[in-house]
mmCIF file of C-alpha atoms in Angstrom:
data_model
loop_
_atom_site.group_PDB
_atom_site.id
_atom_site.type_symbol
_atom_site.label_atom_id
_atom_site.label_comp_id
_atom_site.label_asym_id
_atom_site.label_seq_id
_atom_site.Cartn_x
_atom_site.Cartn_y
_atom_site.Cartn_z
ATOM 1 C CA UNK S 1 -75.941 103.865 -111.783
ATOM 2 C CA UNK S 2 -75.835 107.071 -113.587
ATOM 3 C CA UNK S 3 -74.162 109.282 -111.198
ATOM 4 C CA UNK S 4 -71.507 107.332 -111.342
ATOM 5 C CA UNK S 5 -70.620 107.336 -114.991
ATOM 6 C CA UNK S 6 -71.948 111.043 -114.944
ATOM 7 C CA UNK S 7 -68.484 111.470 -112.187
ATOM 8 C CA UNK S 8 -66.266 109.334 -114.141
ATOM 9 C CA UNK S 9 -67.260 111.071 -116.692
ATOM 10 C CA UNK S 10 -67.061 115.110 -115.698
ATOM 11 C CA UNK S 11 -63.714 114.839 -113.444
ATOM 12 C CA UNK S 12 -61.219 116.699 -114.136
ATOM 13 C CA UNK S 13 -58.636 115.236 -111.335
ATOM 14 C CA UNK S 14 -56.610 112.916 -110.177
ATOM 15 C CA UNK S 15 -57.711 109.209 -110.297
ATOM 16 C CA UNK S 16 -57.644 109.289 -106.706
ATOM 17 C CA UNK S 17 -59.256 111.828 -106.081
ATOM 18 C CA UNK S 18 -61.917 110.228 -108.805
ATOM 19 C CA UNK S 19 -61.929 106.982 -106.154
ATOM 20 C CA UNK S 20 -62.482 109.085 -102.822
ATOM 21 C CA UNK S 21 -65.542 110.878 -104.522
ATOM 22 C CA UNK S 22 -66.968 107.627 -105.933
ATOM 23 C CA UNK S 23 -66.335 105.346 -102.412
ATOM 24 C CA UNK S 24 -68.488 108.914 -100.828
ATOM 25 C CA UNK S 25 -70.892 107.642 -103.448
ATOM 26 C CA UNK S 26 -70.937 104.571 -103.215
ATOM 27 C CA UNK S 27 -71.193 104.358 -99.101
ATOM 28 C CA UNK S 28 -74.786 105.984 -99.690
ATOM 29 C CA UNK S 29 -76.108 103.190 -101.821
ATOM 30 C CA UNK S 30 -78.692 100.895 -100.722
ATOM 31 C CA UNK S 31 -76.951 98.239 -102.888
ATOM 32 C CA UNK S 32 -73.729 98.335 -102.300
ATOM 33 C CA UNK S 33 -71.777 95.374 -103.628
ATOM 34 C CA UNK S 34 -74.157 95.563 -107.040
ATOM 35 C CA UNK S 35 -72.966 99.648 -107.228
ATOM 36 C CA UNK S 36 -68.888 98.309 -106.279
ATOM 37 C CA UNK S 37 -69.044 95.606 -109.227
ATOM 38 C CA UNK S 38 -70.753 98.037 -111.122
ATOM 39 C CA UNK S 39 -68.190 100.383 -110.824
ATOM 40 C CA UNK S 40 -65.136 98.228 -111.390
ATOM 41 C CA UNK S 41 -66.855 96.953 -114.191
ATOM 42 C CA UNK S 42 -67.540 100.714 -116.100
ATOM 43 C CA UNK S 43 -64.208 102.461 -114.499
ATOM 44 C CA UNK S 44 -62.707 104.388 -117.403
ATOM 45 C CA UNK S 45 -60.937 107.741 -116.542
ATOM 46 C CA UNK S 46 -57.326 108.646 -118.234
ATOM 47 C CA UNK S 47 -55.522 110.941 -115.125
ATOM 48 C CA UNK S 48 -55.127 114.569 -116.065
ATOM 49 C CA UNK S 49 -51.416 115.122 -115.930
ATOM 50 C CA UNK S 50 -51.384 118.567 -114.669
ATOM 51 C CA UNK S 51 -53.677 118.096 -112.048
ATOM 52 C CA UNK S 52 -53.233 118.393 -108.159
ATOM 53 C CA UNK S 53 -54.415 115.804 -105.288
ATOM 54 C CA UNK S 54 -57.430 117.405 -103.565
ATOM 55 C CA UNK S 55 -58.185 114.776 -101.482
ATOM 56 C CA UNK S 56 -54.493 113.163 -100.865
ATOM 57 C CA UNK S 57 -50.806 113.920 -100.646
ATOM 58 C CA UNK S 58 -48.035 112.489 -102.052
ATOM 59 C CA UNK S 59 -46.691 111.143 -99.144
ATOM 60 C CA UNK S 60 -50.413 109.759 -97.969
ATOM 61 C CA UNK S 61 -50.174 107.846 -101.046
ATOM 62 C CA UNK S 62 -46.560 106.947 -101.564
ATOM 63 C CA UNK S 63 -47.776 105.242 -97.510
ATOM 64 C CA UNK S 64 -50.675 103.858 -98.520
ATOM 65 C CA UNK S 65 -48.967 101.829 -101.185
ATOM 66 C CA UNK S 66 -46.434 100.997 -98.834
ATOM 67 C CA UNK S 67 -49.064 99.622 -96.033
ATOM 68 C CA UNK S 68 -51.726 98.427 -97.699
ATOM 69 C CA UNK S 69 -50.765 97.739 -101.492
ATOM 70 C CA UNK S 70 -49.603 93.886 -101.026
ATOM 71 C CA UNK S 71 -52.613 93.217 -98.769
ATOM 72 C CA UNK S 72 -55.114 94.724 -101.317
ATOM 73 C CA UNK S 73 -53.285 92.457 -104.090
ATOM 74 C CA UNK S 74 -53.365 89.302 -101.852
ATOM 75 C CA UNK S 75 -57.128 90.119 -101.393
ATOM 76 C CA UNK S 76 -58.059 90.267 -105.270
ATOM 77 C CA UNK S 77 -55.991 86.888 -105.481
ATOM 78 C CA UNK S 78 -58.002 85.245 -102.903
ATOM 79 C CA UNK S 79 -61.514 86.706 -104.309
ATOM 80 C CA UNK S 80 -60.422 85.346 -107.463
ATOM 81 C CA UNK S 81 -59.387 82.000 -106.506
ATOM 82 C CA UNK S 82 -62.235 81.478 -104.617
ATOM 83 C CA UNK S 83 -64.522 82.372 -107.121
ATOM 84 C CA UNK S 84 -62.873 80.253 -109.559
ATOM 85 C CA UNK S 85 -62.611 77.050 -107.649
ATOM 86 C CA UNK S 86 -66.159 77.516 -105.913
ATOM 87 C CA UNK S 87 -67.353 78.148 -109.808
ATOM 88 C CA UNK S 88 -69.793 81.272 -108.077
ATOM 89 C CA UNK S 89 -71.280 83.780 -110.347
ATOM 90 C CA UNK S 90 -68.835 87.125 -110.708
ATOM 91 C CA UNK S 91 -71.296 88.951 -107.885
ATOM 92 C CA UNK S 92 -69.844 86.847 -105.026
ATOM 93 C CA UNK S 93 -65.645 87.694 -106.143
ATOM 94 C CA UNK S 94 -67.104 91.535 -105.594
ATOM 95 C CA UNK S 95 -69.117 90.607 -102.562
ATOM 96 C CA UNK S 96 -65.970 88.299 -101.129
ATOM 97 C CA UNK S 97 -63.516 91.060 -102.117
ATOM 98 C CA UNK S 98 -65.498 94.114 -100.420
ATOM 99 C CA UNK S 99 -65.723 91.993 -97.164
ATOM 100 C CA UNK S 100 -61.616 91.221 -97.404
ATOM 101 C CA UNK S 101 -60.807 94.891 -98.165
ATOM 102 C CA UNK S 102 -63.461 97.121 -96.611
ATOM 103 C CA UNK S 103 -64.596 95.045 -93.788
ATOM 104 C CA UNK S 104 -61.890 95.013 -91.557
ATOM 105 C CA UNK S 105 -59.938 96.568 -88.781
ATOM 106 C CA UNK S 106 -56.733 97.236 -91.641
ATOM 107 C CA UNK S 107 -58.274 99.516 -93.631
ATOM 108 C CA UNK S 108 -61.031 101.818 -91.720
ATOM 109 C CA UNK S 109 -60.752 105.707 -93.207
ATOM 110 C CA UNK S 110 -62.175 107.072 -95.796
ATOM 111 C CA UNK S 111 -58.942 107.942 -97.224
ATOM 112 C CA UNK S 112 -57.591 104.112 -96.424
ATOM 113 C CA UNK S 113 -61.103 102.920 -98.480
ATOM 114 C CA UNK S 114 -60.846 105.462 -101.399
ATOM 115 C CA UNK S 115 -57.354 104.092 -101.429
ATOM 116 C CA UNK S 116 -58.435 100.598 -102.030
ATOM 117 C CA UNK S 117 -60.555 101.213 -104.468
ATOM 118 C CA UNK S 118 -57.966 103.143 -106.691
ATOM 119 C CA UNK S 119 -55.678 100.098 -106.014
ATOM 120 C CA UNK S 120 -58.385 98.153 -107.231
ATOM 121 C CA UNK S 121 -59.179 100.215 -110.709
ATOM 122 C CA UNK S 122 -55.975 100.410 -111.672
ATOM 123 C CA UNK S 123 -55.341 96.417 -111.246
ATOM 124 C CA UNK S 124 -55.566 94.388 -114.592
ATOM 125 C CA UNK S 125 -57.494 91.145 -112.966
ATOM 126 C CA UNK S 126 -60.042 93.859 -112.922
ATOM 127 C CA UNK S 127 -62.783 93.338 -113.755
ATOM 128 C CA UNK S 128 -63.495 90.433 -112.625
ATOM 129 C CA UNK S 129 -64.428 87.692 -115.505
ATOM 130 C CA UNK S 130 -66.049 84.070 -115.577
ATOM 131 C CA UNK S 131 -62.982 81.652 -116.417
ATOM 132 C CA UNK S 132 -63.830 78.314 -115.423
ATOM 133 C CA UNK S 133 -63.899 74.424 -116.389
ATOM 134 C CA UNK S 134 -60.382 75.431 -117.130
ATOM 135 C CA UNK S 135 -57.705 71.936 -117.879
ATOM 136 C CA UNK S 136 -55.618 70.676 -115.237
ATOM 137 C CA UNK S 137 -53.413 67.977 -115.231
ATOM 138 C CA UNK S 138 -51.338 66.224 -112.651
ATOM 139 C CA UNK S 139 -47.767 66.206 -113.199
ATOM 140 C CA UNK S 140 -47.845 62.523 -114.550
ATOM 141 C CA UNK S 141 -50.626 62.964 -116.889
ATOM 142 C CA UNK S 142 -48.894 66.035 -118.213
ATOM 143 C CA UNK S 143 -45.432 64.118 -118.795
ATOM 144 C CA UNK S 144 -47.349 61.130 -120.726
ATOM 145 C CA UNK S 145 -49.952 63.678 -122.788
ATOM 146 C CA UNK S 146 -46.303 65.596 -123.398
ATOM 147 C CA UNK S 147 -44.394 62.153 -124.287
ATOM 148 C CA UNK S 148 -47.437 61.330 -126.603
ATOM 149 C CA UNK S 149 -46.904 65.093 -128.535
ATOM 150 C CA UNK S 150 -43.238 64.751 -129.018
ATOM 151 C CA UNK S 151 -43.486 65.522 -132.480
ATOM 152 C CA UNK S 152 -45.618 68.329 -132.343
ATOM 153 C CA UNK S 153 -43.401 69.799 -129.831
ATOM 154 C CA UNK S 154 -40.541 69.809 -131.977
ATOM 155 C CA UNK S 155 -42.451 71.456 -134.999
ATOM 156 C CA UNK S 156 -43.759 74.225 -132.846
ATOM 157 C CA UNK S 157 -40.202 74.352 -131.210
ATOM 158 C CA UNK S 158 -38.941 74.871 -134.734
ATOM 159 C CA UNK S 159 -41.496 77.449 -135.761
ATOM 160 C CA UNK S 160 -40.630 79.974 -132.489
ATOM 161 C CA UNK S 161 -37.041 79.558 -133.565
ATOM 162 C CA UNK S 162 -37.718 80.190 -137.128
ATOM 163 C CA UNK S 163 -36.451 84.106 -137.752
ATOM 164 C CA UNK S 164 -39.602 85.382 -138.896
ATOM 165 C CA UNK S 165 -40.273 88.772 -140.323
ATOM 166 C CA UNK S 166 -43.836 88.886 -138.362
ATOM 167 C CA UNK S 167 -45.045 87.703 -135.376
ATOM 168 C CA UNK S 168 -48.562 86.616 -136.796
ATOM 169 C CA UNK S 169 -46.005 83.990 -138.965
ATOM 170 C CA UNK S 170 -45.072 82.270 -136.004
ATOM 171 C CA UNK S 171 -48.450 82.192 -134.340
ATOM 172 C CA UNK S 172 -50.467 81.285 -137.123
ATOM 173 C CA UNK S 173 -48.515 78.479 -137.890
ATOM 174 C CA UNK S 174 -48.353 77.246 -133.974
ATOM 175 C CA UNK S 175 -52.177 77.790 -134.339
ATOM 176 C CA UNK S 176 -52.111 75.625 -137.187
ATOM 177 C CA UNK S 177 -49.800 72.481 -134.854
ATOM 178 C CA UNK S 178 -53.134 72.939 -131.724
ATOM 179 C CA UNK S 179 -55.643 72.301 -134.501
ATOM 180 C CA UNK S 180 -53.990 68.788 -135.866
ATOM 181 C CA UNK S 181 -54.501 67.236 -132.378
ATOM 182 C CA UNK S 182 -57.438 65.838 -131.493
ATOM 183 C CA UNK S 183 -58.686 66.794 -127.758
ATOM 184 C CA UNK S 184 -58.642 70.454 -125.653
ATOM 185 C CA UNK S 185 -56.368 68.731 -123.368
ATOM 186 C CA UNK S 186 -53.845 68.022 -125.956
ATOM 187 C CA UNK S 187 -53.836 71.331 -127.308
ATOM 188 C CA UNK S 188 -53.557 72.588 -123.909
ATOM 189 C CA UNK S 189 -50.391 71.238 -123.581
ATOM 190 C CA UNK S 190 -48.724 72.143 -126.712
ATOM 191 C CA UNK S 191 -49.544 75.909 -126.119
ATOM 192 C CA UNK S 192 -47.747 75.665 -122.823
ATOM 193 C CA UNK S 193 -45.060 74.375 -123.898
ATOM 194 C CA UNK S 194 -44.880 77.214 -126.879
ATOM 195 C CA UNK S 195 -46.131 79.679 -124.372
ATOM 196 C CA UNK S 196 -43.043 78.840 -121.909
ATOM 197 C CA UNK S 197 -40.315 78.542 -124.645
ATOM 198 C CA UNK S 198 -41.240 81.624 -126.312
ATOM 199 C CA UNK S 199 -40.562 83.587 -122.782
ATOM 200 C CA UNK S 200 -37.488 81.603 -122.546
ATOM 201 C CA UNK S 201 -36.242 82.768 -126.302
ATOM 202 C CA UNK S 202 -37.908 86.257 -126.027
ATOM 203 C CA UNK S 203 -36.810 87.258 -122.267
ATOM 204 C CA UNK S 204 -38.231 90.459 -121.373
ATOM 205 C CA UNK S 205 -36.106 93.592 -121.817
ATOM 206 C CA UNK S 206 -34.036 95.280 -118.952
ATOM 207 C CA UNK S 207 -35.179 98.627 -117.913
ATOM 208 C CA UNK S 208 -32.617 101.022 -118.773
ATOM 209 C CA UNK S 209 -33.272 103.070 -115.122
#
């Protein structure tokens, strides 16, 4: 696994350039899907900004995007999903996600695959991580749990609209509301609810482009 950090760790490109040298690499392995999770697992380059594309243009890329970007997104979804709800062990969402991406008759270069992989790097459910036995509720079950937390709800609706000076004010205190109920469900719910009216009170700025 060495020659791969030893590439990471000596180029002096372009991130996709990086990702067509290390799919080269990683095509010659006897272990393939162990070397890809490897990889997205130990990925760490920051992209010289003066450099060139060696392997790529600007218009292969700006294409490639275009093309193949949603599909490679979908793909990562689905591998996720289906690890999640299968509860398999983080080697099968890499060995899922290299049969959705690079086993198919989408994406066949060696530029298209060195593609995909950069698309992959650069995506934050990457790397993959175990996340199960997570809470779910029906919608009734969530309505009575809610109903039943009414006046926790209206302390922790207090404390988001409370001006303040710190953030770590407000979510120490909300911290404070999830450990006076009793149950992981319970708390569940009240950090949804402070989750979703904090994005409601704090929308997300405009881009000024």
């Amino acid at each position: 696994m060495n020659n791969y950090i030893e590439k990471m760790n000596n180029w002096d490109g372009t991130i996709i350039d990086l990702c067509y040298v290390l799919f080269e690499e990683l095509c010659q392995s006897n272990n393939i899907i162990e070397d890809f999770q490897f990889i997205c697992e130990n990925y760490e380059y920051n992209k010289k900004s003066e450099s060139e594309y060696k392997y790529f243009t600007e218009k292969e890329i700006t294409s490639m995007k275009h093309i193949y970007g949603s599909f490679i997104d979908e793909s990562i979804n689905s591998a996720l999903l289906v690890t999640y709800e299968e509860k398999k062990e983080l080697l099968y969402a890499y060995k899922l996600l290299w049969s959705l991406v690079f086993e198919n008759e989408l994406i066949t270069t060696t530029k298209q695959k060195a593609f995909s992989l950069y698309w992959m790097l650069i995506d934050k459910r990457l790397p993959f991580q175990n996340v199960f036995n997570g809470v779910q509720f029906d919608k009734e079950r969530f309505k009575t749990t809610a109903e039943n937390l009414l006046p926790n709800l209206k302390r922790i609706s207090y404390i988001i609209d409370f001006p303040f000076e710190q953030k770590t004010e407000t979510t120490s205190l909300i911290i404070n509301e999830l450990q006076k109920v009793k149950t992981l469900e319970e708390q569940a719910v009240l950090l949804v609810y402070a989750f979703d009216l904090y994005a409601k009170e704090n929308p997300p700025e405009e881009s000024s482009e």
